[in-house]
Amino acid sequence: MPQEVHLAAAAMGRSSRDVLTDAALALVVALSASAYVFLSSAGLPSRWPTYGERTLEQARGFEKGRLSLDVEPSPQLLAQADPYDPAHVRLWEWDLSLFEGRYFMYWGPFPAVVVWLARTVSFRALAPTDAHLTLLGVLGQLLAGVWLLRWTRRALFPDAPAFGLVLAALVMAWATPQPWVLGRGAIYEVAITWAQALLLASVAVLAPA
């Protein structure tokens, strides 16, 4: 009986420590997310800086039933004998592929598919910029990464000190390149952050299996 009481007390102590640890992790996530919004918006959420709308342009292309972007090439460029000649660089749209009079994007289509679906459900009321989508990608990395760290400690290292987990969550939230990425949310950053967020989320879902 005394041993059972001791084990029960130990379990209760561990449970209370887990609750405090989860609260600390939630605080890290909440404060980091708030700081992310500040960095991404340059401190001006009402006038969010824009570094491009390539993902939205691709989503609008999907809405029109085509794989190309909703961006029309310059008529002057299309009138050239060789529109790919570097002499016409001032007429190009950067980081797009011109094919048969239309622009195509070589970045993965998944973020644009999500935006297309969201716009369909919202009757096209949503028009996120690449900066908004980069923020979502970084938030996804943070949530999936912290969840994976939490599971790793509980499943594999239950006796590891809680401060180590909280410190790892802070590193996950603020290690390079997160702050820099948030300060320049263009199509590059959308592709990178969404890929990393989906990778971490996949590992977090599959790890307990």
PDB file of N, CA and C in Angstrom, residues 89-172:
ATOM      1  N   VAL A  89      14.588  42.450 -71.157  1.00  0.00           N
ATOM      2  CA  VAL A  89      14.439  42.135 -69.736  1.00  0.00           C
ATOM      3  C   VAL A  89      13.503  43.104 -69.016  1.00  0.00           C
ATOM      4  N   ARG A  90      13.461  44.337 -69.455  1.00  0.00           N
ATOM      5  CA  ARG A  90      12.617  45.328 -68.769  1.00  0.00           C
ATOM      6  C   ARG A  90      11.124  45.024 -68.958  1.00  0.00           C
ATOM      7  N   LEU A  91      10.797  44.160 -69.884  1.00  0.00           N
ATOM      8  CA  LEU A  91       9.406  43.801 -70.134  1.00  0.00           C
ATOM      9  C   LEU A  91       9.007  42.498 -69.440  1.00  0.00           C
ATOM     10  N   TRP A  92       9.954  41.832 -68.827  1.00  0.00           N
ATOM     11  CA  TRP A  92       9.679  40.531 -68.211  1.00  0.00           C
ATOM     12  C   TRP A  92       9.005  40.685 -66.852  1.00  0.00           C
ATOM     13  N   GLU A  93       8.307  39.631 -66.466  1.00  0.00           N
ATOM     14  CA  GLU A  93       7.847  39.462 -65.093  1.00  0.00           C
ATOM     15  C   GLU A  93       8.813  38.492 -64.435  1.00  0.00           C
ATOM     16  N   TRP A  94       9.435  38.899 -63.343  1.00  0.00           N
ATOM     17  CA  TRP A  94      10.485  38.093 -62.737  1.00  0.00           C
ATOM     18  C   TRP A  94       9.948  36.799 -62.129  1.00  0.00           C
ATOM     19  N   ASP A  95      10.754  35.753 -62.253  1.00  0.00           N
ATOM     20  CA  ASP A  95      10.490  34.453 -61.623  1.00  0.00           C
ATOM     21  C   ASP A  95       9.213  33.794 -62.125  1.00  0.00           C
ATOM     22  N   LEU A  96       8.867  34.074 -63.361  1.00  0.00           N
ATOM     23  CA  LEU A  96       7.761  33.393 -64.015  1.00  0.00           C
ATOM     24  C   LEU A  96       8.260  32.826 -65.340  1.00  0.00           C
ATOM     25  N   SER A  97       7.587  31.792 -65.806  1.00  0.00           N
ATOM     26  CA  SER A  97       7.946  31.172 -67.079  1.00  0.00           C
ATOM     27  C   SER A  97       6.919  31.566 -68.134  1.00  0.00           C
ATOM     28  N   LEU A  98       7.390  32.123 -69.229  1.00  0.00           N
ATOM     29  CA  LEU A  98       6.517  32.536 -70.329  1.00  0.00           C
ATOM     30  C   LEU A  98       6.408  31.380 -71.326  1.00  0.00           C
ATOM     31  N   PHE A  99       5.155  30.963 -71.601  1.00  0.00           N
ATOM     32  CA  PHE A  99       4.936  29.866 -72.541  1.00  0.00           C
ATOM     33  C   PHE A  99       3.631  30.097 -73.280  1.00  0.00           C
ATOM     34  N   GLU A 100       3.733  30.173 -74.596  1.00  0.00           N
ATOM     35  CA  GLU A 100       2.571  30.361 -75.463  1.00  0.00           C
ATOM     36  C   GLU A 100       1.699  31.534 -75.022  1.00  0.00           C
ATOM     37  N   GLY A 101       2.375  32.623 -74.706  1.00  0.00           N
ATOM     38  CA  GLY A 101       1.672  33.865 -74.401  1.00  0.00           C
ATOM     39  C   GLY A 101       1.089  33.967 -73.005  1.00  0.00           C
ATOM     40  N   ARG A 102       1.451  33.015 -72.125  1.00  0.00           N
ATOM     41  CA  ARG A 102       0.956  33.072 -70.753  1.00  0.00           C
ATOM     42  C   ARG A 102       2.092  32.837 -69.777  1.00  0.00           C
ATOM     43  N   TYR A 103       1.899  33.345 -68.559  1.00  0.00           N
ATOM     44  CA  TYR A 103       2.895  33.172 -67.504  1.00  0.00           C
ATOM     45  C   TYR A 103       2.516  31.979 -66.612  1.00  0.00           C
ATOM     46  N   PHE A 104       3.527  31.187 -66.297  1.00  0.00           N
ATOM     47  CA  PHE A 104       3.351  30.050 -65.410  1.00  0.00           C
ATOM     48  C   PHE A 104       4.342  30.176 -64.246  1.00  0.00           C
ATOM     49  N   MET A 105       3.936  29.647 -63.109  1.00  0.00           N
ATOM     50  CA  MET A 105       4.776  29.721 -61.917  1.00  0.00           C
ATOM     51  C   MET A 105       5.382  28.352 -61.647  1.00  0.00           C
ATOM     52  N   TYR A 106       6.670  28.316 -61.361  1.00  0.00           N
ATOM     53  CA  TYR A 106       7.330  27.033 -61.135  1.00  0.00           C
ATOM     54  C   TYR A 106       7.398  26.653 -59.664  1.00  0.00           C
ATOM     55  N   TRP A 107       6.798  27.447 -58.803  1.00  0.00           N
ATOM     56  CA  TRP A 107       6.696  27.080 -57.400  1.00  0.00           C
ATOM     57  C   TRP A 107       5.561  26.084 -57.230  1.00  0.00           C
ATOM     58  N   GLY A 108       5.588  25.296 -56.163  1.00  0.00           N
ATOM     59  CA  GLY A 108       4.538  24.309 -55.920  1.00  0.00           C
ATOM     60  C   GLY A 108       3.165  24.950 -55.835  1.00  0.00           C
ATOM     61  N   PRO A 109       2.128  24.268 -56.316  1.00  0.00           N
ATOM     62  CA  PRO A 109       0.791  24.867 -56.390  1.00  0.00           C
ATOM     63  C   PRO A 109      -0.036  24.770 -55.111  1.00  0.00           C
ATOM     64  N   PHE A 110       0.428  24.021 -54.102  1.00  0.00           N
ATOM     65  CA  PHE A 110      -0.439  23.748 -52.955  1.00  0.00           C
ATOM     66  C   PHE A 110      -0.947  25.018 -52.266  1.00  0.00           C
ATOM     67  N   PRO A 111      -0.093  26.000 -51.933  1.00  0.00           N
ATOM     68  CA  PRO A 111      -0.638  27.211 -51.295  1.00  0.00           C
ATOM     69  C   PRO A 111      -1.700  27.892 -52.161  1.00  0.00           C
ATOM     70  N   ALA A 112      -1.488  27.900 -53.476  1.00  0.00           N
ATOM     71  CA  ALA A 112      -2.474  28.517 -54.364  1.00  0.00           C
ATOM     72  C   ALA A 112      -3.774  27.721 -54.383  1.00  0.00           C
ATOM     73  N   VAL A 113      -3.682  26.395 -54.291  1.00  0.00           N
ATOM     74  CA  VAL A 113      -4.895  25.569 -54.227  1.00  0.00           C
ATOM     75  C   VAL A 113      -5.676  25.888 -52.954  1.00  0.00           C
ATOM     76  N   VAL A 114      -4.966  26.037 -51.838  1.00  0.00           N
ATOM     77  CA  VAL A 114      -5.629  26.381 -50.570  1.00  0.00           C
ATOM     78  C   VAL A 114      -6.316  27.737 -50.680  1.00  0.00           C
ATOM     79  N   VAL A 115      -5.618  28.721 -51.274  1.00  0.00           N
ATOM     80  CA  VAL A 115      -6.216  30.051 -51.438  1.00  0.00           C
ATOM     81  C   VAL A 115      -7.432  29.969 -52.365  1.00  0.00           C
ATOM     82  N   TRP A 116      -7.317  29.205 -53.431  1.00  0.00           N
ATOM     83  CA  TRP A 116      -8.444  29.024 -54.366  1.00  0.00           C
ATOM     84  C   TRP A 116      -9.659  28.445 -53.649  1.00  0.00           C
ATOM     85  N   LEU A 117      -9.452  27.407 -52.834  1.00  0.00           N
ATOM     86  CA  LEU A 117     -10.554  26.797 -52.101  1.00  0.00           C
ATOM     87  C   LEU A 117     -11.146  27.778 -51.084  1.00  0.00           C
ATOM     88  N   ALA A 118     -10.260  28.512 -50.391  1.00  0.00           N
ATOM     89  CA  ALA A 118     -10.738  29.483 -49.399  1.00  0.00           C
ATOM     90  C   ALA A 118     -11.550  30.593 -50.073  1.00  0.00           C
ATOM     91  N   ARG A 119     -11.091  31.024 -51.234  1.00  0.00           N
ATOM     92  CA  ARG A 119     -11.827  32.070 -51.959  1.00  0.00           C
ATOM     93  C   ARG A 119     -13.166  31.531 -52.473  1.00  0.00           C
ATOM     94  N   THR A 120     -13.186  30.277 -52.850  1.00  0.00           N
ATOM     95  CA  THR A 120     -14.439  29.687 -53.321  1.00  0.00           C
ATOM     96  C   THR A 120     -15.470  29.640 -52.205  1.00  0.00           C
ATOM     97  N   VAL A 121     -15.019  29.221 -51.012  1.00  0.00           N
ATOM     98  CA  VAL A 121     -15.929  29.132 -49.862  1.00  0.00           C
ATOM     99  C   VAL A 121     -16.387  30.514 -49.412  1.00  0.00           C
ATOM    100  N   SER A 122     -15.485  31.499 -49.519  1.00  0.00           N
ATOM    101  CA  SER A 122     -15.801  32.852 -49.037  1.00  0.00           C
ATOM    102  C   SER A 122     -16.370  33.747 -50.132  1.00  0.00           C
ATOM    103  N   PHE A 123     -16.755  33.151 -51.266  1.00  0.00           N
ATOM    104  CA  PHE A 123     -17.271  33.919 -52.398  1.00  0.00           C
ATOM    105  C   PHE A 123     -16.269  34.979 -52.851  1.00  0.00           C
ATOM    106  N   ARG A 124     -14.997  34.569 -52.826  1.00  0.00           N
ATOM    107  CA  ARG A 124     -13.872  35.389 -53.312  1.00  0.00           C
ATOM    108  C   ARG A 124     -13.671  36.660 -52.494  1.00  0.00           C
ATOM    109  N   ALA A 125     -14.093  36.612 -51.234  1.00  0.00           N
ATOM    110  CA  ALA A 125     -13.894  37.776 -50.361  1.00  0.00           C
ATOM    111  C   ALA A 125     -12.454  37.864 -49.881  1.00  0.00           C
ATOM    112  N   LEU A 126     -11.757  36.729 -49.854  1.00  0.00           N
ATOM    113  CA  LEU A 126     -10.382  36.698 -49.361  1.00  0.00           C
ATOM    114  C   LEU A 126      -9.408  37.000 -50.499  1.00  0.00           C
ATOM    115  N   ALA A 127      -8.412  37.823 -50.181  1.00  0.00           N
ATOM    116  CA  ALA A 127      -7.379  38.149 -51.169  1.00  0.00           C
ATOM    117  C   ALA A 127      -6.041  38.288 -50.453  1.00  0.00           C
ATOM    118  N   PRO A 128      -5.519  37.195 -49.900  1.00  0.00           N
ATOM    119  CA  PRO A 128      -4.268  37.279 -49.133  1.00  0.00           C
ATOM    120  C   PRO A 128      -3.062  37.547 -50.020  1.00  0.00           C
ATOM    121  N   THR A 129      -2.151  38.341 -49.511  1.00  0.00           N
ATOM    122  CA  THR A 129      -0.894  38.571 -50.212  1.00  0.00           C
ATOM    123  C   THR A 129       0.103  37.489 -49.817  1.00  0.00           C
ATOM    124  N   ASP A 130       1.242  37.476 -50.476  1.00  0.00           N
ATOM    125  CA  ASP A 130       2.271  36.504 -50.124  1.00  0.00           C
ATOM    126  C   ASP A 130       2.801  36.744 -48.712  1.00  0.00           C
ATOM    127  N   ALA A 131       2.742  37.975 -48.232  1.00  0.00           N
ATOM    128  CA  ALA A 131       3.178  38.261 -46.858  1.00  0.00           C
ATOM    129  C   ALA A 131       2.254  37.577 -45.849  1.00  0.00           C
ATOM    130  N   HIS A 132       0.948  37.639 -46.089  1.00  0.00           N
ATOM    131  CA  HIS A 132      -0.007  36.960 -45.208  1.00  0.00           C
ATOM    132  C   HIS A 132       0.235  35.455 -45.208  1.00  0.00           C
ATOM    133  N   LEU A 133       0.469  34.898 -46.391  1.00  0.00           N
ATOM    134  CA  LEU A 133       0.647  33.454 -46.506  1.00  0.00           C
ATOM    135  C   LEU A 133       1.964  33.001 -45.890  1.00  0.00           C
ATOM    136  N   THR A 134       2.980  33.839 -45.980  1.00  0.00           N
ATOM    137  CA  THR A 134       4.247  33.515 -45.311  1.00  0.00           C
ATOM    138  C   THR A 134       4.048  33.459 -43.803  1.00  0.00           C
ATOM    139  N   LEU A 135       3.291  34.394 -43.277  1.00  0.00           N
ATOM    140  CA  LEU A 135       2.984  34.386 -41.843  1.00  0.00           C
ATOM    141  C   LEU A 135       2.277  33.095 -41.455  1.00  0.00           C
ATOM    142  N   LEU A 136       1.313  32.668 -42.250  1.00  0.00           N
ATOM    143  CA  LEU A 136       0.612  31.416 -41.964  1.00  0.00           C
ATOM    144  C   LEU A 136       1.573  30.227 -41.990  1.00  0.00           C
ATOM    145  N   GLY A 137       2.506  30.248 -42.945  1.00  0.00           N
ATOM    146  CA  GLY A 137       3.476  29.165 -43.015  1.00  0.00           C
ATOM    147  C   GLY A 137       4.372  29.107 -41.793  1.00  0.00           C
ATOM    148  N   VAL A 138       4.822  30.249 -41.333  1.00  0.00           N
ATOM    149  CA  VAL A 138       5.687  30.293 -40.148  1.00  0.00           C
ATOM    150  C   VAL A 138       4.901  29.876 -38.904  1.00  0.00           C
ATOM    151  N   LEU A 139       3.659  30.309 -38.801  1.00  0.00           N
ATOM    152  CA  LEU A 139       2.825  29.879 -37.676  1.00  0.00           C
ATOM    153  C   LEU A 139       2.605  28.366 -37.709  1.00  0.00           C
ATOM    154  N   GLY A 140       2.423  27.826 -38.902  1.00  0.00           N
ATOM    155  CA  GLY A 140       2.268  26.377 -39.023  1.00  0.00           C
ATOM    156  C   GLY A 140       3.513  25.634 -38.579  1.00  0.00           C
ATOM    157  N   GLN A 141       4.681  26.166 -38.941  1.00  0.00           N
ATOM    158  CA  GLN A 141       5.942  25.569 -38.480  1.00  0.00           C
ATOM    159  C   GLN A 141       6.016  25.576 -36.954  1.00  0.00           C
ATOM    160  N   LEU A 142       5.655  26.705 -36.368  1.00  0.00           N
ATOM    161  CA  LEU A 142       5.746  26.852 -34.912  1.00  0.00           C
ATOM    162  C   LEU A 142       4.832  25.851 -34.206  1.00  0.00           C
ATOM    163  N   LEU A 143       3.576  25.787 -34.630  1.00  0.00           N
ATOM    164  CA  LEU A 143       2.618  24.903 -33.964  1.00  0.00           C
ATOM    165  C   LEU A 143       3.003  23.431 -34.124  1.00  0.00           C
ATOM    166  N   ALA A 144       3.335  23.041 -35.359  1.00  0.00           N
ATOM    167  CA  ALA A 144       3.698  21.642 -35.592  1.00  0.00           C
ATOM    168  C   ALA A 144       5.004  21.294 -34.898  1.00  0.00           C
ATOM    169  N   GLY A 145       5.959  22.223 -34.928  1.00  0.00           N
ATOM    170  CA  GLY A 145       7.253  21.958 -34.304  1.00  0.00           C
ATOM    171  C   GLY A 145       7.170  21.823 -32.797  1.00  0.00           C
ATOM    172  N   VAL A 146       6.410  22.716 -32.150  1.00  0.00           N
ATOM    173  CA  VAL A 146       6.253  22.649 -30.694  1.00  0.00           C
ATOM    174  C   VAL A 146       5.497  21.381 -30.304  1.00  0.00           C
ATOM    175  N   TRP A 147       4.477  21.039 -31.069  1.00  0.00           N
ATOM    176  CA  TRP A 147       3.738  19.807 -30.773  1.00  0.00           C
ATOM    177  C   TRP A 147       4.658  18.586 -30.880  1.00  0.00           C
ATOM    178  N   LEU A 148       5.523  18.575 -31.904  1.00  0.00           N
ATOM    179  CA  LEU A 148       6.442  17.449 -32.088  1.00  0.00           C
ATOM    180  C   LEU A 148       7.462  17.388 -30.951  1.00  0.00           C
ATOM    181  N   LEU A 149       7.961  18.527 -30.513  1.00  0.00           N
ATOM    182  CA  LEU A 149       8.888  18.561 -29.384  1.00  0.00           C
ATOM    183  C   LEU A 149       8.218  18.040 -28.120  1.00  0.00           C
ATOM    184  N   ARG A 150       6.986  18.444 -27.909  1.00  0.00           N
ATOM    185  CA  ARG A 150       6.239  18.011 -26.721  1.00  0.00           C
ATOM    186  C   ARG A 150       6.049  16.495 -26.733  1.00  0.00           C
ATOM    187  N   TRP A 151       5.668  15.969 -27.890  1.00  0.00           N
ATOM    188  CA  TRP A 151       5.474  14.521 -27.986  1.00  0.00           C
ATOM    189  C   TRP A 151       6.792  13.780 -27.775  1.00  0.00           C
ATOM    190  N   THR A 152       7.870  14.297 -28.339  1.00  0.00           N
ATOM    191  CA  THR A 152       9.174  13.644 -28.225  1.00  0.00           C
ATOM    192  C   THR A 152       9.594  13.521 -26.769  1.00  0.00           C
ATOM    193  N   ARG A 153       9.414  14.592 -26.001  1.00  0.00           N
ATOM    194  CA  ARG A 153       9.785  14.534 -24.580  1.00  0.00           C
ATOM    195  C   ARG A 153       8.918  13.536 -23.823  1.00  0.00           C
ATOM    196  N   ARG A 154       7.604  13.592 -24.039  1.00  0.00           N
ATOM    197  CA  ARG A 154       6.712  12.719 -23.279  1.00  0.00           C
ATOM    198  C   ARG A 154       6.888  11.247 -23.646  1.00  0.00           C
ATOM    199  N   ALA A 155       7.124  10.968 -24.921  1.00  0.00           N
ATOM    200  CA  ALA A 155       7.188   9.573 -25.367  1.00  0.00           C
ATOM    201  C   ALA A 155       8.574   8.963 -25.217  1.00  0.00           C
ATOM    202  N   LEU A 156       9.606   9.773 -25.422  1.00  0.00           N
ATOM    203  CA  LEU A 156      10.963   9.222 -25.458  1.00  0.00           C
ATOM    204  C   LEU A 156      11.840   9.650 -24.287  1.00  0.00           C
ATOM    205  N   PHE A 157      11.599  10.859 -23.771  1.00  0.00           N
ATOM    206  CA  PHE A 157      12.451  11.372 -22.687  1.00  0.00           C
ATOM    207  C   PHE A 157      11.585  11.932 -21.564  1.00  0.00           C
ATOM    208  N   PRO A 158      10.775  11.107 -20.927  1.00  0.00           N
ATOM    209  CA  PRO A 158       9.836  11.621 -19.910  1.00  0.00           C
ATOM    210  C   PRO A 158      10.509  12.244 -18.695  1.00  0.00           C
ATOM    211  N   ASP A 159      11.771  11.881 -18.453  1.00  0.00           N
ATOM    212  CA  ASP A 159      12.461  12.428 -17.290  1.00  0.00           C
ATOM    213  C   ASP A 159      13.295  13.672 -17.614  1.00  0.00           C
ATOM    214  N   ALA A 160      13.277  14.083 -18.873  1.00  0.00           N
ATOM    215  CA  ALA A 160      14.035  15.281 -19.258  1.00  0.00           C
ATOM    216  C   ALA A 160      13.430  16.507 -18.585  1.00  0.00           C
ATOM    217  N   PRO A 161      14.257  17.457 -18.166  1.00  0.00           N
ATOM    218  CA  PRO A 161      13.727  18.643 -17.474  1.00  0.00           C
ATOM    219  C   PRO A 161      12.843  19.485 -18.385  1.00  0.00           C
ATOM    220  N   ALA A 162      11.826  20.056 -17.790  1.00  0.00           N
ATOM    221  CA  ALA A 162      10.857  20.836 -18.561  1.00  0.00           C
ATOM    222  C   ALA A 162      11.484  22.064 -19.196  1.00  0.00           C
ATOM    223  N   PHE A 163      12.464  22.671 -18.499  1.00  0.00           N
ATOM    224  CA  PHE A 163      13.060  23.896 -19.041  1.00  0.00           C
ATOM    225  C   PHE A 163      13.736  23.628 -20.378  1.00  0.00           C
ATOM    226  N   GLY A 164      14.223  22.384 -20.571  1.00  0.00           N
ATOM    227  CA  GLY A 164      14.843  22.030 -21.848  1.00  0.00           C
ATOM    228  C   GLY A 164      13.834  22.047 -22.979  1.00  0.00           C
ATOM    229  N   LEU A 165      12.628  21.582 -22.699  1.00  0.00           N
ATOM    230  CA  LEU A 165      11.570  21.591 -23.704  1.00  0.00           C
ATOM    231  C   LEU A 165      11.163  23.016 -24.054  1.00  0.00           C
ATOM    232  N   VAL A 166      11.010  23.841 -23.040  1.00  0.00           N
ATOM    233  CA  VAL A 166      10.627  25.239 -23.278  1.00  0.00           C
ATOM    234  C   VAL A 166      11.719  25.965 -24.056  1.00  0.00           C
ATOM    235  N   LEU A 167      12.973  25.696 -23.702  1.00  0.00           N
ATOM    236  CA  LEU A 167      14.085  26.303 -24.432  1.00  0.00           C
ATOM    237  C   LEU A 167      14.101  25.847 -25.886  1.00  0.00           C
ATOM    238  N   ALA A 168      13.837  24.557 -26.122  1.00  0.00           N
ATOM    239  CA  ALA A 168      13.786  24.048 -27.492  1.00  0.00           C
ATOM    240  C   ALA A 168      12.660  24.715 -28.277  1.00  0.00           C
ATOM    241  N   ALA A 169      11.533  24.971 -27.622  1.00  0.00           N
ATOM    242  CA  ALA A 169      10.420  25.652 -28.291  1.00  0.00           C
ATOM    243  C   ALA A 169      10.807  27.077 -28.675  1.00  0.00           C
ATOM    244  N   LEU A 170      11.546  27.752 -27.805  1.00  0.00           N
ATOM    245  CA  LEU A 170      12.010  29.113 -28.122  1.00  0.00           C
ATOM    246  C   LEU A 170      12.965  29.103 -29.311  1.00  0.00           C
ATOM    247  N   VAL A 171      13.844  28.106 -29.333  1.00  0.00           N
ATOM    248  CA  VAL A 171      14.763  27.988 -30.474  1.00  0.00           C
ATOM    249  C   VAL A 171      13.974  27.717 -31.750  1.00  0.00           C
ATOM    250  N   MET A 172      12.988  26.829 -31.664  1.00  0.00           N
ATOM    251  CA  MET A 172      12.134  26.538 -32.816  1.00  0.00           C
ATOM    252  C   MET A 172      11.454  27.808 -33.327  1.00  0.00           C
TER     253      MET A 172
END
